[in-house]
XYZ file of N, CA and C in Angstrom:
783
model
N -13.983 36.535 100.315
C -14.435 37.169 99.139
C -14.176 36.547 97.780
N -15.259 36.362 97.071
C -15.106 35.777 95.817
C -14.661 36.525 94.607
N -14.060 36.043 93.672
C -13.234 36.699 92.646
C -13.503 35.888 91.416
N -13.522 36.555 90.307
C -13.736 35.677 88.979
C -12.242 35.792 88.272
N -11.601 34.803 87.898
C -10.292 34.444 87.264
C -10.512 34.078 85.927
N -10.723 34.929 84.896
C -10.852 34.560 83.564
C -9.518 33.897 82.994
N -9.258 32.547 83.243
C -8.021 31.804 82.908
C -7.896 31.805 81.489
N -8.733 31.566 80.734
C -8.710 31.205 79.352
C -10.133 31.989 78.460
N -9.876 32.770 77.806
C -11.325 32.945 76.838
C -10.755 33.512 75.651
N -11.544 32.476 74.577
C -11.490 32.864 73.098
C -12.120 31.407 72.414
N -12.199 31.664 71.028
C -12.623 30.696 70.407
C -11.845 29.242 70.260
N -10.557 29.544 71.039
C -9.684 28.201 70.886
C -9.459 27.589 72.416
N -10.175 28.225 73.659
C -10.169 27.648 74.732
C -10.637 28.595 75.782
N -11.596 27.847 76.596
C -12.344 28.500 77.612
C -12.171 27.795 79.058
N -11.580 28.607 80.085
C -11.880 27.960 81.294
C -11.926 29.260 82.573
N -12.560 29.392 83.317
C -13.037 30.610 84.400
C -12.911 29.694 85.879
N -12.344 30.367 86.728
C -12.308 29.986 88.174
C -12.768 31.027 88.699
N -13.993 30.586 89.631
C -14.481 31.634 90.501
C -14.354 31.059 92.026
N -14.045 31.760 92.791
C -13.449 31.703 94.253
C -12.533 32.459 94.723
N -11.425 31.974 95.447
C -10.329 32.196 95.969
C -9.284 31.370 96.324
N -8.260 31.797 96.826
C -7.060 30.967 96.834
C -7.337 29.529 97.749
N -8.365 29.471 98.528
C -8.868 28.599 99.228
C -9.558 27.540 99.016
N -10.493 28.083 97.841
C -12.010 27.176 97.539
C -12.621 27.944 96.272
N -13.027 27.162 95.359
C -13.844 27.706 94.132
C -14.076 26.702 93.336
N -14.680 27.056 91.914
C -15.375 26.324 90.973
C -14.632 26.651 89.843
N -14.481 25.684 88.730
C -14.110 25.912 87.691
C -15.232 25.750 86.480
N -15.354 26.720 85.725
C -16.641 26.683 84.604
C -15.682 26.254 83.176
N -15.779 25.197 82.975
C -15.215 24.603 81.768
C -13.763 24.391 81.871
N -13.203 23.722 80.810
C -12.023 23.223 80.714
C -11.469 23.048 79.431
N -11.217 24.028 78.517
C -11.073 23.788 77.170
C -9.642 24.039 76.848
N -8.963 23.543 77.681
C -7.441 23.595 77.345
C -6.732 22.578 78.055
N -5.469 22.200 77.826
C -4.879 21.040 78.228
C -4.977 21.035 79.806
N -4.646 19.909 80.595
C -4.492 19.994 81.948
C -3.011 20.785 82.391
N -2.238 20.674 81.668
C -0.767 21.359 81.898
C -1.004 22.713 81.782
N -1.615 23.221 80.807
C -1.960 24.694 80.586
C -2.929 25.329 81.803
N -3.960 24.500 82.052
C -4.737 24.781 83.061
C -3.791 24.817 84.334
N -3.063 23.931 84.695
C -2.359 24.108 86.280
C -1.485 25.058 86.189
N -0.891 25.309 85.046
C 0.092 26.459 84.969
C -0.514 27.841 85.196
N -2.058 28.145 84.576
C -2.719 29.259 84.620
C -2.943 29.391 86.000
N -3.469 28.271 86.643
C -4.001 28.492 88.305
C -2.692 28.687 88.918
N -1.465 28.126 88.741
C -0.407 28.550 89.691
C 0.278 29.939 89.208
N 0.005 30.612 88.171
C 0.187 31.850 87.943
C -0.857 32.829 88.914
N -1.739 32.449 89.271
C -2.658 33.355 90.122
C -2.750 32.762 91.525
N -1.985 31.881 91.853
C -1.502 31.441 93.372
C -2.783 30.741 93.649
N -3.302 29.881 92.791
C -4.464 28.960 93.250
C -3.909 27.380 93.158
N -4.239 26.877 94.261
C -3.674 25.368 94.213
C -4.857 24.596 93.364
N -4.392 23.612 92.751
C -5.410 22.567 92.046
C -6.304 22.234 92.974
N -6.044 22.144 94.391
C -6.834 21.335 95.259
C -7.937 22.314 95.654
N -8.092 23.633 95.493
C -8.738 24.803 95.569
C -10.116 24.373 94.802
N -10.028 23.526 93.558
C -11.282 23.398 92.885
C -11.927 22.339 93.566
N -13.111 22.721 93.667
C -14.081 21.854 94.363
C -15.199 21.114 93.322
N -15.155 21.669 92.225
C -15.883 21.127 91.200
C -15.904 21.737 89.790
N -16.327 20.883 88.631
C -16.173 21.636 87.341
C -17.520 21.391 86.852
N -17.963 22.905 86.261
C -19.122 22.978 85.623
C -19.182 23.189 84.236
N -19.704 22.427 83.041
C -19.631 22.327 81.993
C -20.620 23.138 81.087
N -20.306 23.858 80.197
C -21.381 24.508 79.476
C -21.966 23.915 78.400
N -21.002 23.291 77.687
C -21.305 22.532 76.268
C -20.459 21.617 76.196
N -20.658 20.656 75.025
C -19.540 19.572 74.740
C -18.532 20.233 73.887
N -18.480 21.476 72.976
C -17.367 21.668 72.548
C -16.197 21.679 72.755
N -15.202 21.408 72.002
C -13.686 21.155 72.471
C -12.974 22.098 72.933
N -13.565 23.528 72.741
C -12.738 24.545 73.340
C -13.266 24.710 74.752
N -14.094 23.832 75.071
C -14.665 24.137 76.572
C -14.426 22.821 77.349
N -13.932 21.980 76.787
C -13.856 20.625 77.394
C -12.564 19.719 76.978
N -11.596 20.411 76.111
C -10.479 19.686 75.720
C -9.373 19.376 76.634
N -9.428 19.819 77.858
C -8.605 19.046 79.159
C -9.452 18.322 80.264
N -10.851 18.088 80.117
C -11.536 17.459 81.093
C -11.377 16.244 81.411
N -11.053 15.333 80.205
C -10.681 13.810 80.307
C -9.494 13.758 81.421
N -8.326 14.484 81.326
C -7.334 14.563 82.042
C -7.465 15.081 83.538
N -8.186 16.280 83.359
C -8.380 17.070 84.851
C -9.439 15.951 85.712
N -10.131 15.125 85.257
C -11.416 14.351 85.907
C -10.390 13.102 86.136
N -9.449 12.647 85.449
C -8.580 11.741 85.710
C -7.704 11.651 86.973
N -7.000 12.945 86.829
C -6.033 13.305 87.803
C -6.541 13.700 89.455
N -7.916 14.167 89.040
C -8.459 14.776 90.513
C -9.916 13.982 91.168
N -10.249 13.427 90.382
C -11.777 13.013 90.312
C -12.556 13.655 90.806
N -12.741 14.862 90.487
C -13.472 16.090 90.779
C -15.069 15.545 90.168
N -16.185 16.292 91.114
C -17.423 16.048 90.462
C -17.566 17.047 89.258
N -18.326 16.528 88.364
C -18.695 17.516 87.163
C -20.220 17.619 87.072
N -20.168 18.796 86.799
C -21.822 19.188 86.829
C -22.046 19.610 85.422
N -23.366 19.545 85.018
C -23.633 20.012 83.769
C -25.132 19.785 83.311
N -25.416 19.828 82.260
C -27.034 19.493 81.853
C -27.111 18.041 81.259
N -27.826 17.161 81.487
C -28.109 15.868 81.298
C -27.499 15.432 79.919
N -28.040 16.023 78.885
C -27.518 15.306 77.631
C -25.997 15.897 77.224
N -25.435 16.862 77.818
C -24.092 17.250 77.577
C -23.340 16.379 78.232
N -23.751 16.004 79.559
C -23.034 15.079 80.346
C -23.130 13.634 79.854
N -24.045 13.028 79.205
C -24.009 12.058 78.552
C -23.108 11.588 77.389
N -23.197 12.814 76.736
C -22.591 13.165 75.261
C -20.909 12.951 75.671
N -20.773 13.728 76.994
C -19.098 13.642 77.140
C -18.557 12.145 77.959
N -19.447 11.744 78.655
C -19.426 9.987 79.075
C -19.259 9.247 77.982
N -20.029 9.507 77.150
C -20.242 8.306 76.044
C -18.846 8.714 75.291
N -18.177 9.946 75.111
C -17.024 10.040 74.245
C -15.905 9.751 74.953
N -15.826 9.414 76.236
C -14.531 9.164 77.209
C -13.913 10.423 77.789
N -14.651 11.640 77.806
C -14.284 12.925 78.087
C -14.281 13.073 79.563
N -14.857 12.303 80.339
C -15.139 12.442 81.772
C -14.332 10.806 82.308
N -13.361 11.314 83.017
C -12.847 9.609 83.852
C -14.020 9.166 84.827
N -13.763 7.601 84.575
C -14.813 6.647 85.369
C -14.812 7.166 86.790
N -14.031 7.951 87.521
C -13.850 8.165 89.065
C -14.625 9.260 89.422
N -14.989 10.256 88.315
C -15.496 11.331 88.836
C -17.020 11.325 88.729
N -17.401 11.732 89.774
C -19.010 11.729 89.882
C -19.655 12.822 88.572
N -20.823 12.432 88.093
C -21.332 13.405 87.215
C -22.764 13.566 87.682
N -23.122 14.787 87.727
C -24.332 15.405 88.084
C -25.126 16.123 87.336
N -26.279 15.839 87.010
C -26.948 16.574 86.062
C -27.867 17.664 87.062
N -27.513 19.118 86.713
C -28.023 20.179 87.692
C -29.144 20.706 86.940
N -29.758 20.404 85.838
C -30.808 21.197 85.318
C -32.054 21.192 86.338
N -32.304 22.788 86.276
C -33.397 22.811 87.153
C -33.271 22.973 88.564
N -32.159 22.974 88.920
C -31.760 22.921 90.432
C -30.645 23.746 90.849
N -30.129 23.905 92.128
C -29.101 24.912 92.273
C -28.194 23.933 93.058
N -26.808 24.087 92.818
C -25.895 23.337 93.773
C -25.228 24.208 94.823
N -25.163 23.629 96.031
C -24.198 24.579 96.963
C -22.745 23.970 96.894
N -21.563 24.677 96.572
C -20.292 24.158 96.309
C -19.567 25.579 96.772
N -18.501 25.352 97.450
C -17.457 26.199 97.853
C -17.948 27.496 98.067
N -19.000 27.460 99.408
C -19.586 28.423 99.780
C -20.345 29.356 98.765
N -20.949 28.891 97.866
C -21.602 29.435 96.674
C -22.427 28.777 96.386
N -24.008 29.009 95.725
C -24.822 28.723 95.078
C -24.650 28.650 93.460
N -24.812 27.537 92.900
C -24.670 27.737 91.523
C -25.791 27.341 90.681
N -26.217 27.644 89.830
C -27.678 27.418 88.912
C -27.173 27.784 87.570
N -27.727 27.094 86.548
C -27.600 26.883 85.308
C -28.768 27.566 84.539
N -28.631 28.194 83.319
C -29.794 28.730 82.498
C -29.375 28.212 80.945
N -30.391 28.092 80.272
C -30.213 27.587 78.883
C -29.734 28.851 78.071
N -28.964 28.308 77.242
C -28.488 29.441 76.135
C -28.604 28.890 74.613
N -28.852 29.620 73.586
C -29.310 29.144 72.377
C -27.907 29.108 71.582
N -27.345 28.028 71.220
C -26.125 27.315 70.735
C -26.087 25.907 70.089
N -25.429 26.077 69.132
C -25.551 24.799 67.984
C -24.812 23.541 69.070
N -25.292 23.324 69.940
C -24.373 22.168 70.730
C -25.338 21.120 71.252
N -25.320 20.185 71.662
C -26.776 19.228 71.923
C -27.450 19.683 73.021
N -26.795 20.609 73.983
C -27.399 21.382 74.993
C -26.371 22.509 75.236
N -26.694 23.696 75.894
C -25.944 24.659 76.166
C -26.441 25.640 77.256
N -25.297 25.565 78.125
C -26.209 26.861 79.388
C -25.073 27.738 79.914
N -25.533 28.636 80.396
C -24.548 29.692 81.343
C -24.595 29.453 82.699
N -24.027 30.027 83.504
C -24.112 29.780 85.138
C -24.038 30.971 85.748
N -25.085 30.998 86.766
C -25.239 32.236 87.596
C -24.784 31.537 89.173
N -23.832 32.577 89.839
C -23.295 32.170 90.981
C -23.637 33.302 92.081
N -24.270 32.632 93.157
C -24.500 33.509 94.517
C -23.458 33.019 95.243
N -22.677 34.325 95.554
C -21.484 33.949 96.488
C -21.782 33.907 97.824
N -20.800 33.766 98.619
C -20.977 33.679 100.148
C -21.133 34.749 100.667
N -20.619 36.180 100.260
C -20.978 37.274 100.710
C -22.138 38.115 99.801
N -22.914 37.459 99.377
C -24.288 37.608 98.874
C -24.076 38.836 97.632
N -23.289 38.234 96.636
C -23.341 38.931 95.193
C -23.544 37.844 94.206
N -24.008 38.513 93.178
C -24.095 37.491 92.093
C -23.286 37.848 91.023
N -22.949 36.849 90.386
C -21.977 37.008 89.049
C -22.638 35.681 87.886
N -22.096 36.213 86.695
C -22.729 34.864 85.982
C -21.765 34.980 84.581
N -21.567 33.686 84.016
C -20.627 33.404 83.024
C -21.979 32.975 81.681
N -21.639 34.036 80.651
C -22.527 33.731 79.713
C -22.159 33.918 78.471
N -21.544 32.932 77.854
C -20.821 32.917 76.537
C -21.294 31.819 75.543
N -21.281 31.827 74.314
C -21.646 30.868 73.264
C -23.235 30.830 73.188
N -23.736 31.978 72.726
C -25.199 31.985 72.257
C -25.414 32.972 71.224
N -26.324 32.543 70.531
C -26.583 33.448 68.998
C -27.580 34.674 69.325
N -28.374 34.616 70.472
C -28.956 35.578 70.792
C -29.727 35.580 72.157
N -29.943 36.840 72.637
C -30.399 36.863 74.287
C -31.777 36.411 74.244
N -32.252 35.297 74.604
C -33.588 35.066 75.060
C -34.112 35.571 76.479
N -35.259 35.548 76.726
C -35.798 36.032 77.671
C -35.422 35.578 79.000
N -35.007 33.883 78.701
C -34.545 33.125 79.855
C -33.308 33.717 80.389
N -32.311 33.901 79.040
C -30.965 34.724 79.746
C -31.073 35.869 80.225
N -31.866 36.627 79.566
C -32.098 38.121 80.131
C -32.416 38.055 81.747
N -33.537 37.270 81.938
C -33.829 36.918 83.464
C -32.813 36.379 84.445
N -32.092 35.643 83.789
C -30.949 34.941 84.543
C -29.730 36.095 84.749
N -29.782 36.986 84.007
C -28.443 37.734 84.245
C -28.748 38.895 84.914
N -30.240 39.192 84.940
C -30.806 40.233 85.896
C -30.233 40.178 87.289
N -29.761 41.357 88.081
C -29.225 41.139 89.404
C -27.903 40.779 89.573
N -27.170 40.511 88.422
C -25.913 40.127 88.741
C -24.952 41.418 88.749
N -23.979 41.406 89.732
C -23.044 42.655 89.975
C -21.957 42.496 88.685
N -21.847 41.021 88.288
C -20.856 41.183 87.352
C -21.284 40.181 86.321
N -21.005 40.237 85.025
C -21.534 39.534 84.070
C -20.279 39.422 82.851
N -19.872 38.041 82.698
C -18.883 37.617 81.638
C -19.890 37.440 80.538
N -19.898 38.374 79.569
C -20.708 38.493 78.397
C -19.985 38.367 77.097
N -20.812 37.493 76.200
C -19.849 37.169 75.168
C -19.742 38.431 73.951
N -18.754 38.417 73.317
C -18.417 39.552 72.305
C -17.627 38.821 71.355
N -18.250 37.818 70.692
C -17.170 37.070 70.001
C -16.682 37.589 68.794
N -17.693 38.490 67.798
C -17.065 38.810 66.573
C -17.401 40.180 66.457
N -16.724 41.007 65.701
C -16.904 42.077 64.824
C -17.526 41.607 63.651
N -18.771 42.249 62.966
C -19.811 41.767 62.108
C -18.947 42.021 60.836
N -18.439 43.071 60.726
C -17.648 43.712 59.383
C -16.479 42.615 59.263
N -15.654 42.515 60.217
C -14.544 41.209 60.207
C -15.200 39.958 59.788
N -16.046 39.481 60.191
C -16.560 38.193 60.093
C -17.095 38.117 58.414
N -17.973 39.143 58.170
C -18.437 38.945 57.038
C -17.554 39.204 55.647
N -16.268 40.020 55.905
C -15.652 40.116 54.761
C -14.060 39.329 55.129
N -14.131 38.557 55.834
C -13.015 37.545 56.399
C -13.069 36.219 55.589
N -11.985 35.581 55.578
C -11.860 34.133 55.030
C -12.556 32.994 55.591
N -13.328 33.253 56.278
C -14.144 32.217 56.740
C -14.973 31.468 55.433
N -15.440 30.235 55.397
C -16.260 29.907 54.384
C -17.716 30.049 54.770
N -18.371 30.178 53.711
C -19.832 30.980 53.842
C -20.502 30.108 54.981
N -20.507 28.950 54.840
C -21.353 28.100 56.041
C -21.098 28.365 57.222
N -19.625 28.571 57.517
C -19.062 29.002 59.022
C -19.350 30.359 59.433
N -19.544 31.372 58.298
C -20.002 32.508 58.851
C -21.405 32.643 59.169
N -22.303 31.723 58.285
C -23.596 31.821 58.560
C -23.957 30.976 59.804
N -23.312 29.972 60.291
C -23.372 29.359 61.509
C -22.976 30.520 62.785
N -22.132 31.310 62.606
C -21.914 32.193 63.823
C -22.665 33.318 63.540
N -23.120 33.597 62.661
C -24.097 34.640 62.543
C -25.639 34.214 62.864
N -25.764 33.042 63.119
C -27.061 32.593 63.246
C -27.852 32.836 64.649
N -28.875 32.555 64.655
C -29.565 32.927 66.176
C -28.986 31.590 67.173
N -28.320 30.776 66.628
C -27.831 29.646 67.715
C -26.075 29.648 67.473
N -25.669 30.707 67.204
C -24.246 31.025 66.717
C -23.617 31.680 68.135
N -22.938 32.597 67.710
C -22.177 33.545 68.772
C -23.009 34.884 68.762
N -22.569 35.718 69.907
C -23.159 37.144 70.232
C -22.036 37.962 69.507
N -22.482 39.010 68.691
C -21.646 39.960 68.442
C -21.423 41.176 69.271
N -20.440 41.747 68.732
C -20.164 42.831 69.712
C -21.307 43.984 69.868
N -21.569 44.166 68.740
C -22.818 45.020 68.763
C -24.299 44.425 69.723
N -24.330 43.167 69.366
C -25.499 42.432 70.409
C -24.934 42.316 71.841
N -23.806 42.482 72.019
C -23.402 42.486 73.410
C -23.679 43.826 73.922
N -23.422 44.837 73.068
C -23.377 46.184 73.608
C -24.836 46.461 74.120
N -25.856 45.878 73.321
C -27.229 45.956 73.546
C -27.636 45.581 74.966
N -27.162 44.075 75.198
C -27.400 43.699 76.568
C -26.726 44.138 77.505
N -25.413 44.630 77.379
C -24.572 45.290 78.497
C -25.122 46.455 78.847
N -25.854 47.163 77.914
C -26.482 48.486 78.489
C -27.910 48.192 79.056
N -28.605 47.269 78.798
C -29.662 46.527 79.619
C -29.259 46.287 80.844
N -28.368 45.619 81.066
C -27.959 45.122 82.301
C -27.590 46.283 83.256
N -26.662 47.170 82.532
C -26.207 48.342 83.659
C -27.508 49.106 83.845
N -28.329 49.132 83.111
C -29.699 50.027 83.409
C -30.608 49.334 84.703
N -30.223 48.035 85.086
C -31.006 47.185 86.062
C -29.639 47.214 87.030
N -28.616 47.848 86.911
C -27.847 47.857 88.380
C -26.584 46.866 88.191
N -26.261 46.203 86.956
C -25.089 45.314 86.811
C -24.033 46.504 86.888
N -22.731 46.258 87.371
C -21.801 47.143 87.449
C -20.316 46.599 86.942
N -20.157 45.578 86.480
C -19.070 44.969 85.966
C -19.501 44.112 84.871
N -18.789 44.405 83.651
C -18.972 43.828 82.293
C -17.606 43.334 82.124
N -17.454 41.868 81.708
C -16.336 41.495 81.470
C -16.504 40.686 79.944
N -16.191 41.135 78.900
C -16.464 40.661 77.752
C -15.551 39.281 77.426
N -16.091 38.513 76.885
C -15.161 37.241 76.999
C -15.746 36.329 75.528
N -14.950 35.438 75.303
C -15.146 34.338 74.285
C -14.763 35.159 72.937
N -13.754 35.924 72.865
C -13.631 36.998 71.577
C -13.002 35.919 70.651
N -13.603 35.975 69.179
C -12.703 35.206 68.149
C -11.179 35.953 67.847
N -10.342 35.163 67.684
C -9.199 35.504 67.436
C -8.985 35.800 66.042
N -9.780 35.261 65.254
C -9.868 35.262 63.680
C -10.831 36.888 63.595
N -11.782 36.971 64.125
C -12.906 38.001 63.624
C -13.216 39.024 64.559
N -12.346 39.178 65.494
C -12.530 40.265 66.566
C -10.903 40.867 67.113
N -10.932 41.773 67.935
C -9.799 42.131 68.401
C -10.154 42.959 69.782
N -9.445 42.730 70.860
C -9.928 43.320 72.064
C -10.257 44.771 72.178
N -9.412 45.451 71.404
C -9.886 47.164 71.212
C -10.881 47.357 70.674
N -11.212 46.554 69.646
C -12.375 46.606 68.714
C -13.729 46.240 69.666
N -13.605 45.424 70.068
C -14.764 45.044 71.211
C -15.000 46.193 72.311
N -13.924 46.483 72.728
C -13.934 47.225 74.083
C -14.630 48.432 73.366
N -14.070 49.088 72.400
C -14.818 50.389 71.496
C -16.365 50.288 71.157
N -16.505 49.186 70.552
C -17.992 49.022 70.247
C -18.840 48.830 71.108
N -18.563 48.157 72.248
C -19.301 48.110 73.432
C -19.468 49.358 74.215
N -18.419 49.728 74.290
C -18.372 51.261 75.025
C -19.268 52.416 74.237
N -19.089 52.422 72.923
C -19.890 53.064 72.176
C -21.604 52.844 72.371
N -21.791 51.829 72.582
C -23.309 51.091 72.755
C -23.497 51.785 74.441
N -22.708 52.072 75.142
C -23.033 52.329 76.184
C -22.819 53.767 76.752
N -23.182 54.730 75.662
C -22.951 56.334 75.590
C -23.793 56.762 76.781
N -24.791 56.199 76.904
C -25.824 56.842 78.129
C -25.334 56.453 79.664
N -23.987 55.876 79.448
C -23.722 55.562 80.870
C -22.175 56.155 80.849
N -21.692 56.432 82.110
C -20.269 56.928 82.128
C -19.386 55.827 82.852
N -18.300 55.467 81.965
C -17.499 54.265 82.291
C -16.654 54.710 83.652
N -16.326 53.896 84.393
C -15.694 54.283 85.622
C -16.705 54.714 86.967
N -17.836 54.969 86.499
C -18.879 55.783 87.300
C -19.867 54.964 87.479
N -20.632 54.622 86.197
C -21.894 53.879 86.205
C -21.597 52.344 86.181
N -20.086 51.993 85.442
C -19.877 50.786 85.216
C -18.208 50.632 84.929
N -17.724 49.485 85.435
C -16.549 49.158 84.833
C -16.464 47.826 83.822
N -15.693 48.002 82.959
C -15.535 47.049 81.691
C -13.971 46.589 81.515
N -13.896 45.363 81.130
C -12.543 44.732 80.602
C -12.900 43.667 79.630
N -11.969 43.241 79.250
C -11.692 42.045 78.211
C -11.037 40.772 78.744
N -11.717 39.579 79.046
C -10.923 38.441 79.267
C -9.879 38.317 78.697
N -8.612 37.858 79.017
C -7.483 37.729 78.119
C -7.558 36.305 77.518
N -7.048 36.270 76.263
C -6.830 34.830 75.638
C -6.369 33.653 76.800
N -5.208 34.106 77.493
C -4.795 33.667 78.375
C -4.145 34.288 79.474
N -4.574 34.007 81.001
C -4.092 34.820 81.658
C -2.650 35.046 82.194
N -2.266 36.242 82.401
C -1.220 36.549 83.083
C -0.948 36.873 84.571
N -2.123 36.242 85.077
C -2.394 36.759 86.666
C -3.262 37.842 86.658
N -4.120 37.627 87.661
C -4.983 38.665 87.757
C -6.426 38.299 87.869
N -7.224 39.047 88.750
C -8.602 38.622 89.003
C -9.341 39.926 89.031
N -10.940 39.664 88.727
C -11.851 40.811 88.833
C -12.479 40.606 90.424
N -12.290 41.522 91.140
C -13.291 41.511 92.385
C -14.437 42.271 92.088
N -15.611 41.661 92.707
C -16.818 42.252 92.280
C -17.520 42.352 93.529
């Protein structure tokens, strides 16, 4: 039975393990190898359980530990072509790790089928991942997007669980200390998804059968878990929490625990 382990989730570091204690995949490695190893240990997942790493994009909060992880393990690294080229050119992937462009194809790994979909973000390329587990369930990791495109919406449809970005509270961002250019970047169509926009997409997904929403990639400066949870729940007033859907917030750093879906 596959589970999702949100090991790290914030604007300062992201990494998610999907699988079980025997085998699984890692989506992003945005923290040091030491911190990643400790997080896996807390969840009783041996490093050897990771069969491959899937990268969403090249920003540091998603690849900070990739160079050391690939050096230590020589794991295959999957992603989109331009992202992988940028990482290789920047020395972020050790030479011993196979690098595989998975644009437009599905990959079989750890008793799962993994595919990617494009997300609108200010990176050279950016994507989310949809996973079909061995027990015939679907989940997706979808963060770092300024808005929900038809491609994103179509990819998320049919997923039992979606880790969906709720990056910022708009009022906190607009009245906060960030410089104007950074506020505009975050608010843009290629920036990040707000709590309000997350709520709209979550409602649409729940109406089509999604039962588990995991709020991810919260900004530690422009959001709070309680605010994100409250805002998204308010947008789901047409549904009954605990009956129609379950919802949680991915932790900044795991203290142990997975979501079974």
